Amino acid sequence: MKNVETLLLENPKKAIIKVSKPIIFAMFLESIYSFVDSIWVSGLGADALAAIGASFPIIISIYAVSWGLGVGASSGIARKIGAKDKEGAISVANHAVILALIFGGLYLISVYPNIFGILDLMGVYGICKILAIEYLKILVLGIGLFTTYEVLCGVLRGEGNTKIVMIASAIGTLTNIVLDPLFIYILHLNIAGASYATLTSIFLSTLILIYYLFIKKESYVKIDFSKFKFNFEVVFDLLRVSLPTALMEITVAISFFIMNYIIMIVGNSENLAVYTASLRITEIGFVPMLGLASGAISVIGASYGAKNYEKLKTAYFYTLKIGFLIEIIIVASIMIFAPILAYLFTYSKTSMSMYEDLVKALRIVPFYLLFTPLILTTSSLFQGIGKGERSLMIALIRCIICHPLYSYILAVIYSLGILGVYLGLVIGDFTAGIFSFLIGILTLMAISKYLSKRNQKIEK
């Protein structure tokens, strides 16, 4: 108990670094997997890579549901630890695991029968559509694994125990990287092999977390269903963070859906493949900020639970500062090494025609990363204090309004084509970033005022 409280409550700067480092490492490995996965798939041709791009909306929705539940668990547990309520933290963990199974089942029932129709709505056709269905029909069946894994990760992140999460993720990711070429080429499963490799690795990572939490029982928060009692308030608190967080990610899926549609209006499947490859590459640059933001949720949540405004504010601005420094370095690196990175996705005869276009894309698309610290840090602030609906508002403005609107205006109305899509992505994040920072500052001012009045009442 003392060690957990000391980690999350003493020095917010040290806490964020200590909690975030394993998360960043784990997420970096996962991004490397996505990167390598796309490289192996690109060897099957531009249509296969375009099929992965067409699958993005559904893939993101899988991660949305899973990640949302994990963040809800992490935020709830961190706030209970800050308030020195261990039993409350255990109750949050118990409810989160049950919700993971329920939501996994609901997703499977609602999405699996409609994969064909969803791709139709995006305007995906021909070989690209056939390959996307082949890839997705396997991946969607594993939704229960994704939700369970992310909730168990969320439980451990909530108590600041991110080392085990890193180990489980690392083992799963390395397994995935090894299995990809085996399943895709040696066993001749083609694009379906990528799905089988992903599910196998997630299964292995989940087993590691189950062993640590349920068999070794070395975590601070002990998941114990023998003491489980349904509590509507706990469920409401979880869903208040989980659902908006999931919907935030689903807005990303909807954004991809719309952006893919715009690309198919002004271009073709090769343009979609280039766009997909550019996002896979820049996704690696997204990881450090996402890891910092994930660590900030626990620190901000604990500070808010302990009613310590100064530590909460320090955590927010420190995350912003470190995030900006990292993203500047990453954007510069991607632009400098664009020719080398582009070659990794165009090494085969069937995909080499994309090389020049991909190099051009990598000189524009990465600029959106410069504004992610403003967006993700402010979202973490809201998730940490249990007001996930405000994070959802940011996501709606960013993904549903800014990205599609700017892209459509520039690509279609101003006839800039695929260049307009790239510029729309960057300008959209700039707009959303400024908006996020402004409401983040206003929220900090409101918290300061609230806690000041509360402390005055206590003193009286």
XYZ file of C-alpha atoms in Angstrom:
460
model
C 0.000 0.000 0.000
C 2.693 2.439 0.997
C 4.812 1.744 -2.094
C 1.874 2.272 -4.462
C 0.854 5.546 -2.798
C 4.464 6.746 -2.720
C 4.890 6.065 -6.430
C 1.738 7.885 -7.548
C 1.570 10.728 -5.029
C 5.040 11.933 -3.988
C 6.714 13.466 -7.073
C 4.441 13.726 -10.148
C 7.348 14.228 -12.580
C 9.183 11.123 -11.400
C 5.912 9.194 -11.215
C 4.987 9.990 -14.821
C 8.404 8.911 -16.092
C 8.457 5.750 -13.978
C 4.906 4.723 -14.879
C 5.188 5.765 -18.535
C 8.525 4.162 -19.446
C 7.289 0.548 -19.409
C 4.072 1.603 -21.177
C 6.019 3.417 -23.901
C 8.328 0.442 -24.332
C 5.384 -1.965 -24.577
C 3.490 0.270 -26.994
C 6.639 0.823 -29.031
C 7.010 -2.915 -29.453
C 3.348 -3.165 -30.449
C 3.871 -0.418 -33.028
C 6.960 -2.170 -34.313
C 4.753 -5.217 -34.743
C 2.172 -3.193 -36.718
C 5.017 -1.735 -38.747
C 6.579 -5.135 -39.466
C 3.135 -6.652 -40.054
C 2.458 -4.073 -42.765
C 5.886 -4.693 -44.311
C 5.177 -8.427 -44.567
C 1.676 -7.796 -45.924
C 2.999 -5.269 -48.463
C 5.015 -8.138 -49.925
C 1.676 -9.574 -51.062
C 1.084 -6.445 -53.165
C -0.569 -3.028 -53.048
C -4.062 -4.559 -52.874
C -3.169 -6.450 -49.681
C -1.786 -3.301 -48.042
C -4.853 -1.366 -49.186
C -7.004 -4.108 -47.622
C -5.312 -3.448 -44.274
C -6.101 0.241 -44.738
C -9.719 -0.559 -45.579
C -9.855 -2.692 -42.420
C -8.637 0.157 -40.188
C -12.101 1.356 -39.085
C -13.058 -2.090 -37.773
C -9.587 -2.765 -36.332
C -9.674 0.555 -34.496
C -13.162 -0.180 -33.168
C -11.836 -3.439 -31.666
C -9.065 -1.549 -29.917
C -11.536 1.203 -28.995
C -13.784 -1.066 -26.960
C -10.796 -2.808 -25.363
C -8.750 0.322 -24.651
C -11.793 2.167 -23.314
C -12.469 -0.507 -20.703
C -8.773 -0.597 -19.773
C -8.579 3.181 -19.292
C -11.780 3.125 -17.227
C -10.258 0.505 -14.927
C -6.959 2.396 -14.703
C -8.612 5.728 -13.864
C -11.013 4.248 -11.306
C -8.326 2.264 -9.497
C -5.888 5.211 -9.417
C -8.534 7.480 -7.875
C -9.378 4.853 -5.232
C -5.694 4.473 -4.371
C -5.370 8.252 -4.075
C -8.316 8.219 -1.672
C -6.704 5.286 0.251
C -9.643 2.978 -0.529
C -8.145 -0.440 -1.344
C -11.451 -2.329 -1.194
C -12.909 0.196 -3.607
C -10.004 -0.413 -6.000
C -10.616 -4.173 -5.857
C -14.310 -3.643 -6.592
C -13.422 -1.534 -9.648
C -11.126 -4.304 -10.928
C -13.774 -7.012 -10.443
C -16.437 -5.043 -12.281
C -14.023 -4.128 -15.097
C -13.202 -7.777 -15.889
C -16.891 -8.703 -16.044
C -17.640 -5.719 -18.283
C -14.793 -6.821 -20.587
C -16.520 -10.155 -21.205
C -19.950 -8.569 -21.674
C -18.785 -5.908 -24.121
C -16.671 -8.428 -26.019
C -19.752 -10.572 -26.600
C -21.899 -7.615 -27.643
C -19.268 -6.448 -30.133
C -18.959 -9.896 -31.703
C -22.724 -10.232 -32.162
C -23.132 -6.772 -33.676
C -20.059 -6.480 -35.940
C -19.173 -9.958 -37.249
C -22.347 -10.419 -39.364
C -21.935 -6.921 -40.852
C -18.295 -6.876 -42.016
C -19.316 -7.165 -45.679
C -21.798 -4.291 -45.418
C -19.343 -2.005 -43.588
C -16.773 -2.398 -46.365
C -19.512 -1.722 -48.928
C -20.326 1.572 -47.220
C -16.682 2.650 -47.515
C -16.715 2.059 -51.244
C -14.195 -0.791 -50.999
C -14.475 -3.176 -53.941
C -12.715 -5.876 -55.945
C -9.677 -7.772 -54.688
C -9.125 -5.199 -51.932
C -12.545 -6.013 -50.469
C -12.039 -9.785 -50.687
C -8.699 -9.542 -48.874
C -10.114 -7.205 -46.200
C -12.920 -9.682 -45.427
C -10.409 -12.531 -45.238
C -8.335 -10.508 -42.753
C -11.202 -9.219 -40.601
C -13.395 -12.291 -40.209
C -10.652 -13.933 -38.124
C -9.595 -10.859 -36.153
C -13.129 -9.924 -35.050
C -13.655 -13.395 -33.558
C -10.910 -12.605 -31.037
C -12.575 -9.518 -29.540
C -12.943 -11.248 -26.152
C -9.171 -11.688 -25.948
C -8.586 -8.017 -26.735
C -11.035 -6.740 -24.099
C -9.765 -9.088 -21.381
C -6.130 -8.250 -22.095
C -6.656 -4.477 -22.018
C -8.689 -4.565 -18.792
C -6.004 -6.614 -17.021
C -3.425 -4.116 -18.309
C -5.637 -1.294 -17.024
C -5.805 -2.839 -13.550
C -2.011 -2.975 -13.346
C -1.525 0.500 -14.850
C -3.986 1.915 -12.331
C -1.750 0.839 -9.456
C 1.380 2.002 -11.272
C 2.551 -1.563 -11.889
C 3.453 -1.181 -15.558
C 6.505 -3.455 -15.632
C 4.418 -6.634 -15.888
C 2.337 -5.035 -18.638
C 5.559 -4.299 -20.510
C 6.792 -7.890 -20.151
C 3.494 -9.405 -21.318
C 3.307 -7.018 -24.244
C 6.930 -7.582 -25.234
C 6.577 -11.368 -25.263
C 3.339 -11.166 -27.242
C 4.751 -8.706 -29.757
C 7.958 -10.657 -30.369
C 5.852 -13.794 -30.830
C 3.730 -11.930 -33.357
C 6.748 -10.732 -35.313
C 8.069 -14.308 -35.547
C 4.696 -15.820 -36.487
C 3.853 -13.276 -39.214
C 6.200 -14.605 -41.935
C 5.555 -18.179 -40.777
C 1.775 -17.919 -41.150
C 1.701 -15.568 -44.169
C 4.354 -17.169 -46.389
C 5.542 -20.543 -45.075
C 2.051 -21.860 -44.216
C 0.603 -19.961 -47.216
C -2.210 -18.378 -45.205
C -1.534 -15.048 -46.953
C -3.285 -12.031 -45.385
C -5.281 -14.271 -43.013
C -1.960 -15.359 -41.521
C -1.488 -11.845 -40.116
C -4.775 -12.200 -38.213
C -3.856 -15.614 -36.827
C -0.480 -14.271 -35.674
C -2.149 -11.334 -33.907
C -4.661 -13.503 -32.035
C -1.964 -15.983 -30.990
C 0.201 -13.210 -29.539
C -2.708 -11.560 -27.680
C -3.658 -14.953 -26.227
C -0.109 -15.473 -24.940
C 0.066 -11.966 -23.418
C -3.297 -12.481 -21.703
C -2.127 -15.783 -20.211
C 0.901 -14.027 -18.679
C -1.305 -11.393 -17.017
C -3.769 -14.023 -15.791
C -0.887 -15.949 -14.222
C 0.411 -12.826 -12.455
C -2.981 -11.583 -11.229
C -4.867 -14.795 -10.471
C -2.215 -17.421 -9.695
C 0.805 -15.578 -8.262
C -1.466 -12.824 -6.864
C 1.421 -10.369 -6.472
C -0.476 -7.247 -7.497
C -1.657 -4.617 -5.025
C -5.201 -4.865 -6.370
C -6.322 -8.473 -5.932
C -9.095 -9.497 -8.329
C -11.375 -11.723 -6.268
C -14.771 -12.755 -7.633
C -15.659 -14.647 -4.447
C -16.271 -11.253 -2.824
C -17.975 -9.752 -5.861
C -21.117 -7.739 -5.246
C -22.693 -5.835 -8.093
C -22.490 -2.105 -7.473
C -24.243 0.209 -9.909
C -22.173 3.209 -8.781
C -18.933 1.381 -9.610
C -20.289 0.389 -13.029
C -21.441 3.951 -13.689
C -18.042 5.350 -12.684
C -16.267 2.823 -14.927
C -18.527 3.482 -17.892
C -18.303 7.245 -17.423
C -14.645 6.951 -18.385
C -14.722 3.743 -20.471
C -17.545 4.580 -22.866
C -16.322 8.069 -23.801
C -12.794 6.669 -24.199
C -14.096 3.853 -26.410
C -16.205 6.319 -28.365
C -13.108 8.509 -28.736
C -11.351 5.659 -30.499
C -14.475 4.812 -32.482
C -14.495 8.386 -33.740
C -11.010 7.621 -35.070
C -12.497 4.587 -36.833
C -15.289 6.744 -38.276
C -12.696 9.290 -39.342
C -10.729 6.569 -41.149
C -13.985 5.412 -42.722
C -14.657 8.910 -44.091
C -11.018 9.581 -45.039
C -10.852 6.265 -46.920
C -14.033 7.248 -48.750
C -12.565 10.642 -49.701
C -9.372 8.941 -50.919
C -11.404 6.576 -53.110
C -13.242 9.608 -54.553
C -10.065 11.450 -55.558
C -7.779 8.443 -56.062
C -7.604 4.642 -56.121
C -6.533 1.630 -54.065
C -2.843 2.488 -54.557
C -3.434 5.926 -53.006
C -5.154 4.167 -50.109
C -2.150 1.847 -49.762
C 0.226 4.855 -49.633
C -1.959 6.558 -47.021
C -2.048 3.326 -44.990
C 1.742 2.945 -45.116
C 2.321 6.579 -44.097
C 0.065 6.140 -41.062
C 1.766 2.882 -40.084
C 5.107 4.687 -40.090
C 3.927 7.781 -38.210
C 2.114 5.525 -35.729
C 5.520 4.750 -34.213
C 5.941 8.462 -33.508
C 2.540 8.494 -31.839
C 3.610 5.891 -29.278
C 5.777 7.944 -26.846
C 3.034 10.537 -26.427
C 0.375 7.874 -25.982
C 2.538 6.169 -23.350
C 3.140 9.441 -21.500
C -0.577 10.198 -21.597
C -1.404 6.727 -20.248
C 1.019 7.211 -17.368
C -0.404 10.668 -16.726
C -3.901 9.202 -16.245
C -2.744 7.253 -13.177
C -0.760 10.159 -11.696
C -3.490 12.732 -12.364
C -6.138 10.333 -11.049
C -4.225 9.717 -7.816
C -3.538 13.458 -7.360
C -7.199 14.264 -7.929
C -8.270 11.524 -5.514
C -5.890 12.999 -2.921
C -7.251 16.537 -3.658
C -3.749 17.820 -4.474
C -4.072 20.487 -7.173
C -0.391 21.426 -7.430
C 0.689 17.873 -8.209
C -2.146 17.490 -10.691
C -1.137 20.694 -12.510
C 2.533 19.693 -12.491
C 1.662 16.317 -14.019
C -0.319 18.000 -16.814
C 2.292 20.551 -17.860
C 5.235 18.178 -17.454
C 3.554 15.658 -19.762
C 3.007 18.430 -22.319
C 6.628 19.579 -22.153
C 8.184 16.132 -22.531
C 5.683 15.236 -25.246
C 6.556 18.256 -27.376
C 10.295 17.613 -27.159
C 9.891 13.977 -28.175
C 7.531 14.681 -31.079
C 9.789 17.377 -32.568
C 12.654 14.869 -32.701
C 10.423 12.152 -34.180
C 8.947 14.348 -36.921
C 12.410 15.530 -37.962
C 13.679 11.928 -38.027
C 10.811 10.645 -40.184
C 11.309 13.431 -42.715
C 15.074 12.875 -42.918
C 14.788 9.092 -43.307
C 11.653 9.151 -45.488
C 13.360 7.470 -48.505
C 14.589 4.557 -46.379
C 11.265 4.134 -44.561
C 9.353 4.250 -47.853
C 11.539 1.511 -49.333
C 10.554 -0.881 -46.530
C 6.976 -0.795 -47.842
C 7.810 -0.883 -51.550
C 10.510 -3.551 -51.792
C 8.467 -6.023 -53.866
C 7.713 -5.797 -57.594
C 3.995 -5.520 -56.858
C 4.395 -2.487 -54.577
C 7.435 -0.565 -55.896
C 5.178 1.783 -57.904
C 4.176 3.428 -54.589
C 7.713 4.512 -53.640
C 7.768 8.130 -54.859
C 4.265 8.872 -53.578
C 5.091 7.396 -50.170
C 8.232 9.520 -49.837
C 6.144 12.623 -50.592
C 3.529 11.572 -48.028
C 6.205 11.138 -45.346
C 7.285 14.732 -45.872
C 3.782 16.026 -44.965
C 1.775 13.571 -42.836
C 4.165 13.438 -39.804
C 3.487 17.097 -38.967
C 0.224 16.078 -37.282
C 2.342 14.505 -34.525
C 3.439 17.956 -33.329
C -0.068 18.682 -32.042
C -0.786 15.316 -30.387
C 0.713 16.371 -27.002
C -1.991 19.039 -26.651
C -4.755 16.591 -27.567
C -3.649 13.501 -25.637
C -2.479 15.263 -22.469
C -5.765 17.129 -22.122
C -7.693 13.905 -22.762
C -5.640 12.251 -20.004
C -6.518 15.110 -17.669
C -10.231 14.481 -18.193
C -9.883 10.695 -17.955
C -7.810 11.009 -14.787
C -10.425 13.136 -13.002
C -13.234 10.824 -14.137
C -14.783 13.129 -16.741
C -14.305 11.032 -19.846
C -17.184 12.710 -21.669
C -14.979 15.790 -22.120
C -12.290 13.670 -23.750
C -14.975 12.421 -26.103
C -15.815 16.002 -27.041
C -12.189 16.566 -28.086
C -12.217 13.378 -30.154
C -15.462 14.327 -31.888
C -14.124 17.736 -32.856
C -10.816 16.265 -34.015
C -11.931 13.145 -35.882
C -15.506 13.748 -36.986
C -15.315 17.468 -37.765
C -11.742 18.671 -38.369
C -10.123 15.778 -40.258
C -12.947 15.019 -42.737
C -13.972 18.662 -43.184
C -10.517 20.024 -44.001
C -9.672 16.972 -46.124
C -12.876 17.202 -48.167
C -12.507 20.941 -48.714
C -8.873 20.664 -49.804
C -9.020 17.331 -51.673
C -12.391 17.638 -53.414
C -13.531 21.271 -53.479
C -10.058 22.750 -54.102
C -9.083 19.735 -56.251
C -5.805 19.042 -54.433
C -6.474 15.309 -54.551
C -4.559 13.074 -52.153
C -2.378 16.039 -51.120
C -5.521 17.678 -49.742
C -6.145 14.625 -47.553
C -2.640 14.858 -46.073
C -2.961 18.592 -45.430
C -6.441 18.118 -43.958
C -5.035 15.637 -41.440
C -2.347 18.079 -40.290
C -4.553 21.192 -40.170
C -7.250 19.191 -38.385
C -4.876 18.220 -35.577
C -3.603 21.787 -35.312
C -7.162 23.060 -34.792
C -8.057 20.280 -32.349
C -4.791 20.805 -30.453
C -5.427 24.505 -29.832
C -9.000 23.780 -28.740
C -7.835 20.991 -26.391
C -5.235 23.168 -24.705
C -7.727 25.990 -24.095
C -10.306 23.756 -22.416
C -7.512 22.034 -20.486
C -6.450 25.367 -18.981
C -10.062 26.260 -18.164
C -10.513 22.882 -16.451
C -7.383 23.349 -14.340
C -8.675 26.752 -13.249
C -12.031 25.210 -12.298
C -10.336 22.426 -10.297
C -8.165 24.963 -8.477
C -11.212 27.021 -7.555
C -13.170 23.956 -6.412
C -10.363 22.570 -4.224
C -9.623 26.009 -2.777
C -13.241 26.410 -1.634
C -13.241 22.858 -0.286
C -10.097 23.440 1.773
C -11.522 26.699 3.155
C -14.637 24.869 4.350
C -12.520 22.171 6.005
C -10.419 24.801 7.811
C -13.568 26.490 9.125
